[in-house]
Structure formats: structure tokens, C-alpha cells
Amino acid sequence: MPQCHVQPDLTELTEPRTICELTGAVWHIISTVFLPPAPPPTTALTCVLRCFPCEPSWAGSPFLHRPPTPPMVRMTRSKTFQAYLPSCHRTYSCIHCRAHLANHDELISKSFQGSQGRAYLFNSVVNVGCGPAEERVLLTGLHAVADIYCENCKTTLGWKYEHAFESSQKYKEGKFIIELAHMIKDNGWD
């Protein structure tokens, strides 16, 4: 059995409030008593025990020595793209994954034609990504448009009008076409 030359200072220990503080206190005692002065091991367990909601408690605890996070195992929070429209309003959603796309109040016109049938023109949309703009000759003339797709399932939904070359079509600039084949009505439709 190894001889213990260093006694841990337990006078500074307070009652742990979180799992991270408890884990840190245990790690401090173990490292002080049984381990030579060396950086803590970089294992999956030690990385998992450093949870995000508890990280600020490391700085405020005088008895905890937070080891630096190794660059190869740095944990990051995932970025969320999905926006949710209010459930009390009538909304349109992606037919493939049910991600919200537009509020009914943003609907400008129901009398548009897409490549797969009828389409609606919206003032603004959510959970939608844009491809590169390109010039296309549509039923109403030459336009610069960018295909739009659902950010959740990546299905092409329609397009965004970037630029209209004819003055009578300028009202479409910055607006979005979503084909009915790719959306369903959600919430509050009676």
C-alpha cells in the first residue's frame, strides 16, 4: 500500500450543490491523497463529468482545481436551426418532417404555379435555407431566384425571388414561393 505523505485540506470543503461539485470534490481528494502531482487523465468519463450547466460552479469553488479541457476532446453545444411558430396561429409545415415553415399571416397570394403544381407566395418563412441565385425565365418573365429548402430534412420546397427584371414584378423581390406538394396546414385550421 502506498504511503500517503499529503493530507487533504478538508476545512475548505462545503456541501456540494451539484453533481459537478461533488465530482470535483471527490477528484480533489483522490488526486491530493493518492496521485502524484500530474494533470488529470483525459478520459471520456472525465469529459462527460464536466457538464455545461455546472461549469460556472468550478470557478466559484476554492477547493476545486478545474483541469484544462484537452483540445482533442473539447465538447461543444449543438446549434439548433429549428424555429417554432406560435401554436395558437395557423401555420404551414413541411410535409416531410413537420418543421414549421410559415405563419398564415405571412401569406400574400395563393395563385402561383410551381414546378410541381400550385404554390403560395409568402412574405417571410422560417427553417428554410437558400441556395445560390440564378436567372430563370418563369411564367411572368425573367427573374433571379434561389431555390429554398427545409433546414431540417433538406427537401427543396420552392424558391426565393432575389430580383425581378420587369417593373411590374418588383413586388416579388425578397418573397418566397412554397409549393403545396411540400407543405401541410398545422394548428387552428377548422
Short mmCIF file of N, CA and C in Angstrom, two decimals:
data_model
loop_
_atom_site.label_atom_id
_atom_site.label_comp_id
_atom_site.label_asym_id
_atom_site.label_seq_id
_atom_site.Cartn_x
_atom_site.Cartn_y
_atom_site.Cartn_z
N MET A 1 0.85 -1.18 0.00
CA MET A 1 0.00 0.00 0.00
C MET A 1 0.89 1.24 0.00
N PRO A 2 0.62 2.22 -0.90
CA PRO A 2 1.47 3.40 -0.95
C PRO A 2 1.30 4.27 0.29
N GLN A 3 2.42 4.87 0.68
CA GLN A 3 2.40 5.77 1.82
C GLN A 3 1.80 7.11 1.41
N CYS A 4 0.98 7.65 2.27
CA CYS A 4 0.34 8.93 1.99
C CYS A 4 1.13 10.02 2.71
N HIS A 5 1.76 10.92 1.96
CA HIS A 5 2.56 11.98 2.55
C HIS A 5 1.80 13.29 2.66
N VAL A 6 0.72 13.45 1.90
CA VAL A 6 -0.02 14.71 1.89
C VAL A 6 -1.42 14.45 2.40
N GLN A 7 -1.81 15.21 3.39
CA GLN A 7 -3.17 15.11 3.90
C GLN A 7 -4.02 16.17 3.21
N PRO A 8 -5.20 15.80 2.69
CA PRO A 8 -6.04 16.81 2.04
C PRO A 8 -6.58 17.81 3.05
N ASP A 9 -6.67 19.06 2.64
CA ASP A 9 -7.25 20.10 3.48
C ASP A 9 -8.75 20.08 3.29
N LEU A 10 -9.46 19.51 4.26
CA LEU A 10 -10.91 19.37 4.16
C LEU A 10 -11.64 20.53 4.82
N THR A 11 -10.92 21.51 5.35
CA THR A 11 -11.58 22.62 6.03
C THR A 11 -12.32 23.51 5.05
N GLU A 12 -11.85 23.58 3.80
CA GLU A 12 -12.49 24.45 2.81
C GLU A 12 -13.68 23.79 2.13
N LEU A 13 -13.86 22.50 2.33
CA LEU A 13 -14.95 21.81 1.64
C LEU A 13 -16.29 22.22 2.21
N THR A 14 -17.19 22.54 1.33
CA THR A 14 -18.56 22.82 1.73
C THR A 14 -19.44 21.75 1.12
N GLU A 15 -20.68 21.73 1.50
CA GLU A 15 -21.59 20.72 0.97
C GLU A 15 -21.79 20.94 -0.53
N PRO A 16 -21.50 19.93 -1.37
CA PRO A 16 -21.66 20.10 -2.82
C PRO A 16 -23.12 20.35 -3.19
N ARG A 17 -23.32 21.27 -4.14
CA ARG A 17 -24.67 21.60 -4.59
C ARG A 17 -25.03 20.89 -5.88
N THR A 18 -24.07 20.51 -6.67
CA THR A 18 -24.35 19.86 -7.95
C THR A 18 -23.49 18.63 -8.10
N ILE A 19 -23.80 17.83 -9.09
CA ILE A 19 -23.01 16.63 -9.37
C ILE A 19 -21.59 17.03 -9.75
N CYS A 20 -21.47 18.12 -10.49
CA CYS A 20 -20.13 18.57 -10.88
C CYS A 20 -19.30 18.95 -9.66
N GLU A 21 -19.90 19.64 -8.69
CA GLU A 21 -19.16 19.99 -7.49
C GLU A 21 -18.79 18.75 -6.71
N LEU A 22 -19.70 17.80 -6.59
CA LEU A 22 -19.42 16.55 -5.89
C LEU A 22 -18.29 15.80 -6.58
N THR A 23 -18.38 15.69 -7.90
CA THR A 23 -17.34 15.01 -8.67
C THR A 23 -16.01 15.73 -8.51
N GLY A 24 -16.04 17.05 -8.54
CA GLY A 24 -14.81 17.82 -8.38
C GLY A 24 -14.21 17.64 -7.00
N ALA A 25 -15.06 17.60 -5.97
CA ALA A 25 -14.56 17.40 -4.61
C ALA A 25 -13.94 16.02 -4.47
N VAL A 26 -14.58 15.01 -5.00
CA VAL A 26 -14.04 13.65 -4.95
C VAL A 26 -12.73 13.59 -5.71
N TRP A 27 -12.69 14.19 -6.88
CA TRP A 27 -11.46 14.20 -7.68
C TRP A 27 -10.34 14.90 -6.92
N HIS A 28 -10.67 15.99 -6.25
CA HIS A 28 -9.67 16.74 -5.49
C HIS A 28 -9.08 15.87 -4.38
N ILE A 29 -9.93 15.18 -3.65
CA ILE A 29 -9.46 14.32 -2.56
C ILE A 29 -8.61 13.19 -3.10
N ILE A 30 -9.08 12.52 -4.14
CA ILE A 30 -8.33 11.40 -4.72
C ILE A 30 -6.99 11.88 -5.25
N SER A 31 -6.99 12.99 -5.97
CA SER A 31 -5.73 13.46 -6.57
C SER A 31 -4.75 13.96 -5.51
N THR A 32 -5.26 14.52 -4.42
CA THR A 32 -4.39 15.02 -3.37
C THR A 32 -3.77 13.88 -2.57
N VAL A 33 -4.55 12.85 -2.28
CA VAL A 33 -4.10 11.77 -1.40
C VAL A 33 -3.32 10.70 -2.15
N PHE A 34 -3.83 10.22 -3.26
CA PHE A 34 -3.29 9.03 -3.88
C PHE A 34 -2.46 9.26 -5.14
N LEU A 35 -2.57 10.37 -5.77
CA LEU A 35 -1.89 10.55 -7.04
C LEU A 35 -0.74 11.53 -6.92
N PRO A 36 0.31 11.29 -7.67
CA PRO A 36 1.39 12.28 -7.70
C PRO A 36 0.91 13.53 -8.43
N PRO A 37 1.53 14.66 -8.22
CA PRO A 37 1.09 15.88 -8.91
C PRO A 37 1.28 15.74 -10.41
N ALA A 38 0.19 15.54 -11.10
CA ALA A 38 0.19 15.37 -12.55
C ALA A 38 -1.17 15.81 -13.06
N PRO A 39 -1.26 16.15 -14.34
CA PRO A 39 -2.57 16.53 -14.87
C PRO A 39 -3.53 15.35 -14.81
N PRO A 40 -4.82 15.61 -14.61
CA PRO A 40 -5.80 14.53 -14.53
C PRO A 40 -5.89 13.80 -15.88
N PRO A 41 -6.31 12.56 -15.85
CA PRO A 41 -6.41 11.80 -17.10
C PRO A 41 -7.48 12.36 -18.02
N THR A 42 -7.25 12.20 -19.31
CA THR A 42 -8.22 12.65 -20.30
C THR A 42 -9.00 11.43 -20.78
N THR A 43 -10.04 11.14 -20.08
CA THR A 43 -10.88 10.01 -20.46
C THR A 43 -12.25 10.53 -20.83
N ALA A 44 -13.03 9.69 -21.44
CA ALA A 44 -14.40 10.09 -21.80
C ALA A 44 -15.19 10.42 -20.55
N LEU A 45 -14.95 9.66 -19.46
CA LEU A 45 -15.69 9.89 -18.23
C LEU A 45 -15.39 11.27 -17.65
N THR A 46 -14.12 11.67 -17.63
CA THR A 46 -13.80 12.99 -17.07
C THR A 46 -14.39 14.10 -17.92
N CYS A 47 -14.47 13.89 -19.22
CA CYS A 47 -15.07 14.91 -20.09
C CYS A 47 -16.57 15.00 -19.88
N VAL A 48 -17.22 13.87 -19.72
CA VAL A 48 -18.67 13.86 -19.53
C VAL A 48 -19.02 14.48 -18.19
N LEU A 49 -18.18 14.26 -17.18
CA LEU A 49 -18.48 14.79 -15.86
C LEU A 49 -18.39 16.31 -15.80
N ARG A 50 -17.74 16.92 -16.79
CA ARG A 50 -17.70 18.38 -16.87
C ARG A 50 -18.89 18.87 -17.67
N CYS A 51 -20.07 18.81 -17.10
CA CYS A 51 -21.28 19.15 -17.84
C CYS A 51 -21.43 20.66 -17.98
N PHE A 52 -22.10 21.09 -19.06
CA PHE A 52 -22.24 22.52 -19.36
C PHE A 52 -22.98 23.31 -18.30
N PRO A 53 -24.17 22.87 -17.80
CA PRO A 53 -24.89 23.73 -16.85
C PRO A 53 -24.12 23.96 -15.56
N CYS A 54 -23.18 23.07 -15.21
CA CYS A 54 -22.48 23.19 -13.94
C CYS A 54 -21.14 23.87 -14.07
N GLU A 55 -20.68 24.17 -15.26
CA GLU A 55 -19.34 24.72 -15.43
C GLU A 55 -19.08 25.99 -14.61
N PRO A 56 -20.01 26.92 -14.47
CA PRO A 56 -19.70 28.11 -13.68
C PRO A 56 -19.38 27.78 -12.22
N SER A 57 -19.88 26.67 -11.68
CA SER A 57 -19.61 26.34 -10.29
C SER A 57 -18.15 25.99 -10.06
N TRP A 58 -17.40 25.61 -11.09
CA TRP A 58 -15.98 25.32 -10.91
C TRP A 58 -15.24 26.58 -10.47
N ALA A 59 -15.54 27.70 -11.10
CA ALA A 59 -14.80 28.92 -10.83
C ALA A 59 -15.07 29.45 -9.43
N GLY A 60 -16.27 29.26 -8.91
CA GLY A 60 -16.63 29.80 -7.61
C GLY A 60 -16.23 28.93 -6.45
N SER A 61 -15.75 27.74 -6.65
CA SER A 61 -15.38 26.84 -5.57
C SER A 61 -13.88 26.88 -5.36
N PRO A 62 -13.42 27.34 -4.19
CA PRO A 62 -11.98 27.48 -3.98
C PRO A 62 -11.25 26.15 -3.90
N PHE A 63 -11.95 25.06 -3.56
CA PHE A 63 -11.28 23.77 -3.40
C PHE A 63 -11.23 22.96 -4.68
N LEU A 64 -11.83 23.46 -5.73
CA LEU A 64 -11.84 22.71 -6.98
C LEU A 64 -10.77 23.24 -7.91
N HIS A 65 -9.98 22.35 -8.46
CA HIS A 65 -8.97 22.72 -9.43
C HIS A 65 -9.43 22.20 -10.77
N ARG A 66 -10.01 23.05 -11.56
CA ARG A 66 -10.55 22.60 -12.85
C ARG A 66 -9.42 22.39 -13.83
N PRO A 67 -9.24 21.16 -14.29
CA PRO A 67 -8.20 20.91 -15.27
C PRO A 67 -8.60 21.49 -16.62
N PRO A 68 -7.62 21.92 -17.42
CA PRO A 68 -7.96 22.45 -18.75
C PRO A 68 -8.53 21.36 -19.64
N THR A 69 -9.46 21.75 -20.49
CA THR A 69 -10.05 20.79 -21.42
C THR A 69 -9.07 20.52 -22.55
N PRO A 70 -8.74 19.26 -22.78
CA PRO A 70 -7.82 18.95 -23.88
C PRO A 70 -8.44 19.32 -25.21
N PRO A 71 -7.64 19.83 -26.17
CA PRO A 71 -8.20 20.28 -27.44
C PRO A 71 -8.85 19.17 -28.26
N MET A 72 -8.42 17.93 -28.11
CA MET A 72 -8.97 16.85 -28.92
C MET A 72 -10.34 16.39 -28.43
N VAL A 73 -10.72 16.74 -27.20
CA VAL A 73 -11.96 16.23 -26.64
C VAL A 73 -12.88 17.38 -26.24
N ARG A 74 -12.70 18.54 -26.85
CA ARG A 74 -13.50 19.70 -26.50
C ARG A 74 -14.96 19.47 -26.86
N MET A 75 -15.85 19.70 -25.91
CA MET A 75 -17.28 19.48 -26.13
C MET A 75 -17.92 20.81 -26.51
N THR A 76 -18.80 20.77 -27.51
CA THR A 76 -19.49 21.99 -27.93
C THR A 76 -20.99 21.75 -27.90
N ARG A 77 -21.73 22.81 -27.75
CA ARG A 77 -23.18 22.72 -27.80
C ARG A 77 -23.62 22.66 -29.25
N SER A 78 -24.62 21.86 -29.53
CA SER A 78 -25.09 21.77 -30.91
C SER A 78 -25.92 22.99 -31.25
N LYS A 79 -25.84 23.41 -32.48
CA LYS A 79 -26.61 24.56 -32.95
C LYS A 79 -27.98 24.07 -33.41
N THR A 80 -29.00 24.74 -32.97
CA THR A 80 -30.35 24.36 -33.34
C THR A 80 -30.87 25.31 -34.40
N PHE A 81 -31.36 24.75 -35.50
CA PHE A 81 -31.88 25.57 -36.58
C PHE A 81 -33.39 25.73 -36.50
N GLN A 82 -34.05 24.84 -35.81
CA GLN A 82 -35.50 24.81 -35.88
C GLN A 82 -36.15 25.93 -35.09
N ALA A 83 -37.00 26.69 -35.76
CA ALA A 83 -37.79 27.74 -35.12
C ALA A 83 -39.22 27.22 -35.01
N TYR A 84 -39.90 27.61 -33.95
CA TYR A 84 -41.28 27.18 -33.74
C TYR A 84 -42.18 28.40 -33.76
N LEU A 85 -43.20 28.33 -34.58
CA LEU A 85 -44.18 29.41 -34.65
C LEU A 85 -45.22 29.20 -33.56
N PRO A 86 -45.89 30.25 -33.11
CA PRO A 86 -46.87 30.11 -32.03
C PRO A 86 -47.96 29.10 -32.37
N SER A 87 -48.27 28.23 -31.42
CA SER A 87 -49.25 27.17 -31.68
C SER A 87 -50.68 27.70 -31.76
N CYS A 88 -50.90 28.94 -31.35
CA CYS A 88 -52.25 29.50 -31.42
C CYS A 88 -52.57 30.05 -32.81
N HIS A 89 -51.58 30.12 -33.69
CA HIS A 89 -51.79 30.64 -35.05
C HIS A 89 -51.84 29.51 -36.06
N ARG A 90 -52.50 29.79 -37.17
CA ARG A 90 -52.49 28.83 -38.27
C ARG A 90 -51.13 28.89 -38.94
N THR A 91 -50.53 27.73 -39.12
CA THR A 91 -49.19 27.68 -39.70
C THR A 91 -49.14 26.66 -40.83
N TYR A 92 -48.08 26.78 -41.63
CA TYR A 92 -47.79 25.81 -42.68
C TYR A 92 -46.49 25.11 -42.29
N SER A 93 -46.45 23.79 -42.47
CA SER A 93 -45.29 22.99 -42.09
C SER A 93 -44.82 22.14 -43.26
N CYS A 94 -43.57 21.69 -43.17
CA CYS A 94 -43.01 20.78 -44.18
C CYS A 94 -43.75 19.45 -44.10
N ILE A 95 -44.21 18.96 -45.23
CA ILE A 95 -44.98 17.72 -45.26
C ILE A 95 -44.10 16.51 -44.93
N HIS A 96 -42.80 16.64 -45.10
CA HIS A 96 -41.89 15.51 -44.91
C HIS A 96 -41.42 15.37 -43.47
N CYS A 97 -41.19 16.49 -42.77
CA CYS A 97 -40.65 16.41 -41.40
C CYS A 97 -41.44 17.23 -40.38
N ARG A 98 -42.47 17.93 -40.81
CA ARG A 98 -43.34 18.74 -39.95
C ARG A 98 -42.65 19.95 -39.32
N ALA A 99 -41.52 20.37 -39.84
CA ALA A 99 -40.88 21.61 -39.36
C ALA A 99 -41.75 22.79 -39.80
N HIS A 100 -41.94 23.75 -38.92
CA HIS A 100 -42.73 24.94 -39.27
C HIS A 100 -42.04 25.69 -40.40
N LEU A 101 -42.86 26.20 -41.33
CA LEU A 101 -42.32 26.96 -42.46
C LEU A 101 -42.80 28.40 -42.48
N ALA A 102 -44.10 28.62 -42.25
CA ALA A 102 -44.63 29.98 -42.36
C ALA A 102 -45.90 30.13 -41.55
N ASN A 103 -46.14 31.35 -41.12
CA ASN A 103 -47.37 31.71 -40.43
C ASN A 103 -48.39 32.12 -41.50
N HIS A 104 -49.64 31.79 -41.29
CA HIS A 104 -50.69 32.12 -42.26
C HIS A 104 -50.77 33.63 -42.50
N ASP A 105 -50.43 34.42 -41.49
CA ASP A 105 -50.46 35.88 -41.64
C ASP A 105 -49.42 36.39 -42.64
N GLU A 106 -48.43 35.59 -42.97
CA GLU A 106 -47.39 35.98 -43.93
C GLU A 106 -47.74 35.61 -45.37
N LEU A 107 -48.89 34.97 -45.57
CA LEU A 107 -49.32 34.56 -46.91
C LEU A 107 -49.74 35.79 -47.72
N ILE A 108 -49.17 35.93 -48.91
CA ILE A 108 -49.50 37.05 -49.80
C ILE A 108 -50.49 36.61 -50.87
N SER A 109 -50.22 35.46 -51.49
CA SER A 109 -51.07 35.01 -52.59
C SER A 109 -51.08 33.49 -52.70
N LYS A 110 -52.25 32.96 -53.09
CA LYS A 110 -52.40 31.53 -53.33
C LYS A 110 -52.43 31.20 -54.82
N SER A 111 -52.22 32.17 -55.66
CA SER A 111 -52.38 31.97 -57.10
C SER A 111 -51.06 31.90 -57.85
N PHE A 112 -50.15 31.08 -57.36
CA PHE A 112 -48.86 30.90 -58.03
C PHE A 112 -48.72 29.46 -58.51
N GLN A 113 -47.85 29.29 -59.48
CA GLN A 113 -47.62 27.98 -60.07
C GLN A 113 -46.15 27.60 -59.86
N GLY A 114 -45.92 26.44 -59.26
CA GLY A 114 -44.56 25.94 -59.08
C GLY A 114 -44.26 24.87 -60.11
N SER A 115 -43.10 24.27 -60.01
CA SER A 115 -42.73 23.23 -60.97
C SER A 115 -43.52 21.95 -60.74
N GLN A 116 -44.09 21.77 -59.53
CA GLN A 116 -44.87 20.57 -59.22
C GLN A 116 -46.33 20.89 -58.92
N GLY A 117 -46.84 21.98 -59.44
CA GLY A 117 -48.24 22.33 -59.22
C GLY A 117 -48.40 23.66 -58.52
N ARG A 118 -49.54 23.83 -57.85
CA ARG A 118 -49.85 25.10 -57.19
C ARG A 118 -48.83 25.43 -56.11
N ALA A 119 -48.70 26.75 -55.89
CA ALA A 119 -47.75 27.24 -54.89
C ALA A 119 -48.29 28.51 -54.26
N TYR A 120 -47.80 28.82 -53.06
CA TYR A 120 -48.19 30.02 -52.34
C TYR A 120 -46.99 30.97 -52.24
N LEU A 121 -47.29 32.27 -52.26
CA LEU A 121 -46.27 33.30 -52.10
C LEU A 121 -46.33 33.82 -50.66
N PHE A 122 -45.20 33.78 -49.96
CA PHE A 122 -45.12 34.24 -48.57
C PHE A 122 -44.17 35.42 -48.45
N ASN A 123 -44.49 36.29 -47.50
CA ASN A 123 -43.64 37.43 -47.19
C ASN A 123 -42.37 36.99 -46.46
N SER A 124 -42.51 36.06 -45.50
CA SER A 124 -41.36 35.56 -44.76
C SER A 124 -41.59 34.10 -44.38
N VAL A 125 -40.50 33.38 -44.16
CA VAL A 125 -40.55 31.96 -43.81
C VAL A 125 -39.51 31.69 -42.72
N VAL A 126 -39.62 30.52 -42.08
CA VAL A 126 -38.64 30.09 -41.07
C VAL A 126 -38.16 28.69 -41.42
N ASN A 127 -37.06 28.28 -40.83
CA ASN A 127 -36.49 26.93 -41.02
C ASN A 127 -36.22 26.62 -42.49
N VAL A 128 -35.83 27.64 -43.23
CA VAL A 128 -35.61 27.48 -44.66
C VAL A 128 -34.21 27.99 -45.01
N GLY A 129 -33.50 27.23 -45.82
CA GLY A 129 -32.19 27.64 -46.32
C GLY A 129 -32.29 28.03 -47.78
N CYS A 130 -31.34 28.83 -48.24
CA CYS A 130 -31.33 29.33 -49.62
C CYS A 130 -30.11 28.82 -50.36
N GLY A 131 -30.33 28.41 -51.59
CA GLY A 131 -29.23 28.05 -52.47
C GLY A 131 -28.72 29.28 -53.20
N PRO A 132 -27.83 29.10 -54.17
CA PRO A 132 -27.31 30.25 -54.93
C PRO A 132 -28.37 30.79 -55.89
N ALA A 133 -28.33 32.09 -56.12
CA ALA A 133 -29.28 32.73 -57.05
C ALA A 133 -28.88 32.44 -58.49
N GLU A 134 -29.89 32.28 -59.33
CA GLU A 134 -29.66 32.08 -60.76
C GLU A 134 -30.82 32.69 -61.53
N GLU A 135 -30.55 33.08 -62.76
CA GLU A 135 -31.61 33.68 -63.58
C GLU A 135 -32.43 32.57 -64.23
N ARG A 136 -33.77 32.73 -64.13
CA ARG A 136 -34.68 31.76 -64.74
C ARG A 136 -35.81 32.52 -65.43
N VAL A 137 -36.25 31.97 -66.55
CA VAL A 137 -37.43 32.51 -67.22
C VAL A 137 -38.63 31.76 -66.67
N LEU A 138 -39.47 32.47 -65.92
CA LEU A 138 -40.68 31.89 -65.34
C LEU A 138 -41.88 32.35 -66.14
N LEU A 139 -43.08 31.94 -65.72
CA LEU A 139 -44.30 32.31 -66.45
C LEU A 139 -44.47 33.82 -66.56
N THR A 140 -43.96 34.56 -65.57
CA THR A 140 -44.14 36.02 -65.57
C THR A 140 -42.90 36.77 -66.03
N GLY A 141 -41.94 36.09 -66.62
CA GLY A 141 -40.75 36.76 -67.16
C GLY A 141 -39.47 36.31 -66.50
N LEU A 142 -38.41 37.07 -66.77
CA LEU A 142 -37.08 36.75 -66.26
C LEU A 142 -36.93 37.22 -64.81
N HIS A 143 -36.46 36.31 -63.96
CA HIS A 143 -36.24 36.60 -62.54
C HIS A 143 -34.92 35.99 -62.10
N ALA A 144 -34.30 36.59 -61.10
CA ALA A 144 -33.17 35.96 -60.41
C ALA A 144 -33.77 35.30 -59.17
N VAL A 145 -33.67 33.98 -59.09
CA VAL A 145 -34.28 33.22 -57.98
C VAL A 145 -33.24 32.30 -57.36
N ALA A 146 -33.49 31.93 -56.11
CA ALA A 146 -32.65 30.97 -55.40
C ALA A 146 -33.56 29.88 -54.85
N ASP A 147 -33.22 28.63 -55.10
CA ASP A 147 -34.01 27.53 -54.55
C ASP A 147 -33.95 27.59 -53.03
N ILE A 148 -35.09 27.26 -52.38
CA ILE A 148 -35.13 27.19 -50.92
C ILE A 148 -35.40 25.75 -50.53
N TYR A 149 -34.88 25.38 -49.37
CA TYR A 149 -35.03 24.00 -48.89
C TYR A 149 -35.30 24.02 -47.39
N CYS A 150 -35.92 22.95 -46.91
CA CYS A 150 -36.19 22.79 -45.48
C CYS A 150 -34.86 22.55 -44.76
N GLU A 151 -34.57 23.35 -43.75
CA GLU A 151 -33.33 23.19 -42.99
C GLU A 151 -33.29 21.86 -42.24
N ASN A 152 -34.44 21.30 -41.94
CA ASN A 152 -34.49 20.07 -41.15
C ASN A 152 -34.26 18.83 -42.00
N CYS A 153 -35.00 18.69 -43.11
CA CYS A 153 -34.91 17.46 -43.92
C CYS A 153 -34.26 17.69 -45.28
N LYS A 154 -33.91 18.94 -45.59
CA LYS A 154 -33.19 19.31 -46.82
C LYS A 154 -34.00 19.13 -48.11
N THR A 155 -35.32 19.00 -48.02
CA THR A 155 -36.18 18.89 -49.19
C THR A 155 -36.32 20.26 -49.86
N THR A 156 -36.19 20.31 -51.18
CA THR A 156 -36.42 21.55 -51.92
C THR A 156 -37.91 21.88 -51.86
N LEU A 157 -38.23 23.09 -51.41
CA LEU A 157 -39.62 23.50 -51.19
C LEU A 157 -40.14 24.43 -52.28
N GLY A 158 -39.28 25.21 -52.87
CA GLY A 158 -39.69 26.22 -53.85
C GLY A 158 -38.51 27.13 -54.13
N TRP A 159 -38.75 28.45 -54.13
CA TRP A 159 -37.67 29.39 -54.40
C TRP A 159 -37.94 30.73 -53.76
N LYS A 160 -36.89 31.54 -53.73
CA LYS A 160 -36.97 32.92 -53.25
C LYS A 160 -36.68 33.84 -54.43
N TYR A 161 -37.51 34.87 -54.58
CA TYR A 161 -37.28 35.87 -55.62
C TYR A 161 -36.21 36.84 -55.14
N GLU A 162 -35.06 36.81 -55.77
CA GLU A 162 -33.97 37.73 -55.41
C GLU A 162 -34.10 39.05 -56.18
N HIS A 163 -34.44 38.95 -57.48
CA HIS A 163 -34.53 40.15 -58.31
C HIS A 163 -35.52 39.92 -59.44
N ALA A 164 -36.36 40.90 -59.68
CA ALA A 164 -37.29 40.86 -60.82
C ALA A 164 -36.82 41.90 -61.84
N PHE A 165 -36.72 41.50 -63.09
CA PHE A 165 -36.20 42.40 -64.12
C PHE A 165 -37.29 43.30 -64.70
N GLU A 166 -38.55 42.91 -64.57
CA GLU A 166 -39.66 43.74 -65.05
C GLU A 166 -40.24 44.53 -63.89
N SER A 167 -40.55 45.79 -64.13
CA SER A 167 -41.03 46.66 -63.05
C SER A 167 -42.35 46.17 -62.45
N SER A 168 -43.20 45.53 -63.25
CA SER A 168 -44.48 45.04 -62.73
C SER A 168 -44.31 43.85 -61.78
N GLN A 169 -43.13 43.25 -61.74
CA GLN A 169 -42.88 42.08 -60.91
C GLN A 169 -42.01 42.39 -59.68
N LYS A 170 -41.67 43.66 -59.49
CA LYS A 170 -40.78 44.05 -58.39
C LYS A 170 -41.35 43.70 -57.01
N TYR A 171 -42.66 43.60 -56.86
CA TYR A 171 -43.26 43.30 -55.57
C TYR A 171 -42.85 41.91 -55.05
N LYS A 172 -42.36 41.05 -55.93
CA LYS A 172 -41.97 39.69 -55.54
C LYS A 172 -40.57 39.63 -54.91
N GLU A 173 -39.77 40.66 -55.08
CA GLU A 173 -38.39 40.61 -54.59
C GLU A 173 -38.35 40.40 -53.08
N GLY A 174 -37.54 39.42 -52.68
CA GLY A 174 -37.42 39.09 -51.26
C GLY A 174 -38.52 38.20 -50.72
N LYS A 175 -39.45 37.79 -51.59
CA LYS A 175 -40.57 36.93 -51.18
C LYS A 175 -40.26 35.47 -51.51
N PHE A 176 -41.06 34.56 -50.95
CA PHE A 176 -40.80 33.13 -51.05
C PHE A 176 -41.97 32.38 -51.65
N ILE A 177 -41.67 31.45 -52.55
CA ILE A 177 -42.67 30.54 -53.11
C ILE A 177 -42.47 29.18 -52.46
N ILE A 178 -43.54 28.62 -51.89
CA ILE A 178 -43.51 27.24 -51.39
C ILE A 178 -44.61 26.47 -52.10
N GLU A 179 -44.23 25.35 -52.69
CA GLU A 179 -45.19 24.53 -53.43
C GLU A 179 -46.07 23.74 -52.46
N LEU A 180 -47.36 23.63 -52.79
CA LEU A 180 -48.30 22.91 -51.95
C LEU A 180 -47.92 21.45 -51.78
N ALA A 181 -47.22 20.89 -52.74
CA ALA A 181 -46.81 19.49 -52.66
C ALA A 181 -45.85 19.23 -51.50
N HIS A 182 -45.26 20.31 -50.94
CA HIS A 182 -44.26 20.14 -49.88
C HIS A 182 -44.69 20.72 -48.54
N MET A 183 -45.93 21.17 -48.41
CA MET A 183 -46.34 21.73 -47.11
C MET A 183 -47.75 21.30 -46.74
N ILE A 184 -48.01 21.32 -45.43
CA ILE A 184 -49.33 21.00 -44.90
C ILE A 184 -49.74 22.10 -43.93
N LYS A 185 -51.04 22.16 -43.67
CA LYS A 185 -51.57 23.14 -42.72
C LYS A 185 -51.50 22.54 -41.32
N ASP A 186 -51.06 23.36 -40.36
CA ASP A 186 -50.98 22.96 -38.95
C ASP A 186 -51.66 23.99 -38.08
N ASN A 187 -52.15 23.54 -36.92
CA ASN A 187 -52.66 24.42 -35.85
C ASN A 187 -53.82 25.33 -36.25
N GLY A 188 -54.92 25.17 -35.61
CA GLY A 188 -56.02 26.11 -35.71
C GLY A 188 -56.80 26.15 -37.01
N TRP A 189 -56.66 25.17 -37.89
CA TRP A 189 -57.43 25.14 -39.12
C TRP A 189 -58.72 24.38 -38.85
N ASP A 190 -59.85 25.03 -39.01
CA ASP A 190 -61.14 24.35 -38.80
C ASP A 190 -61.91 24.20 -40.09
#
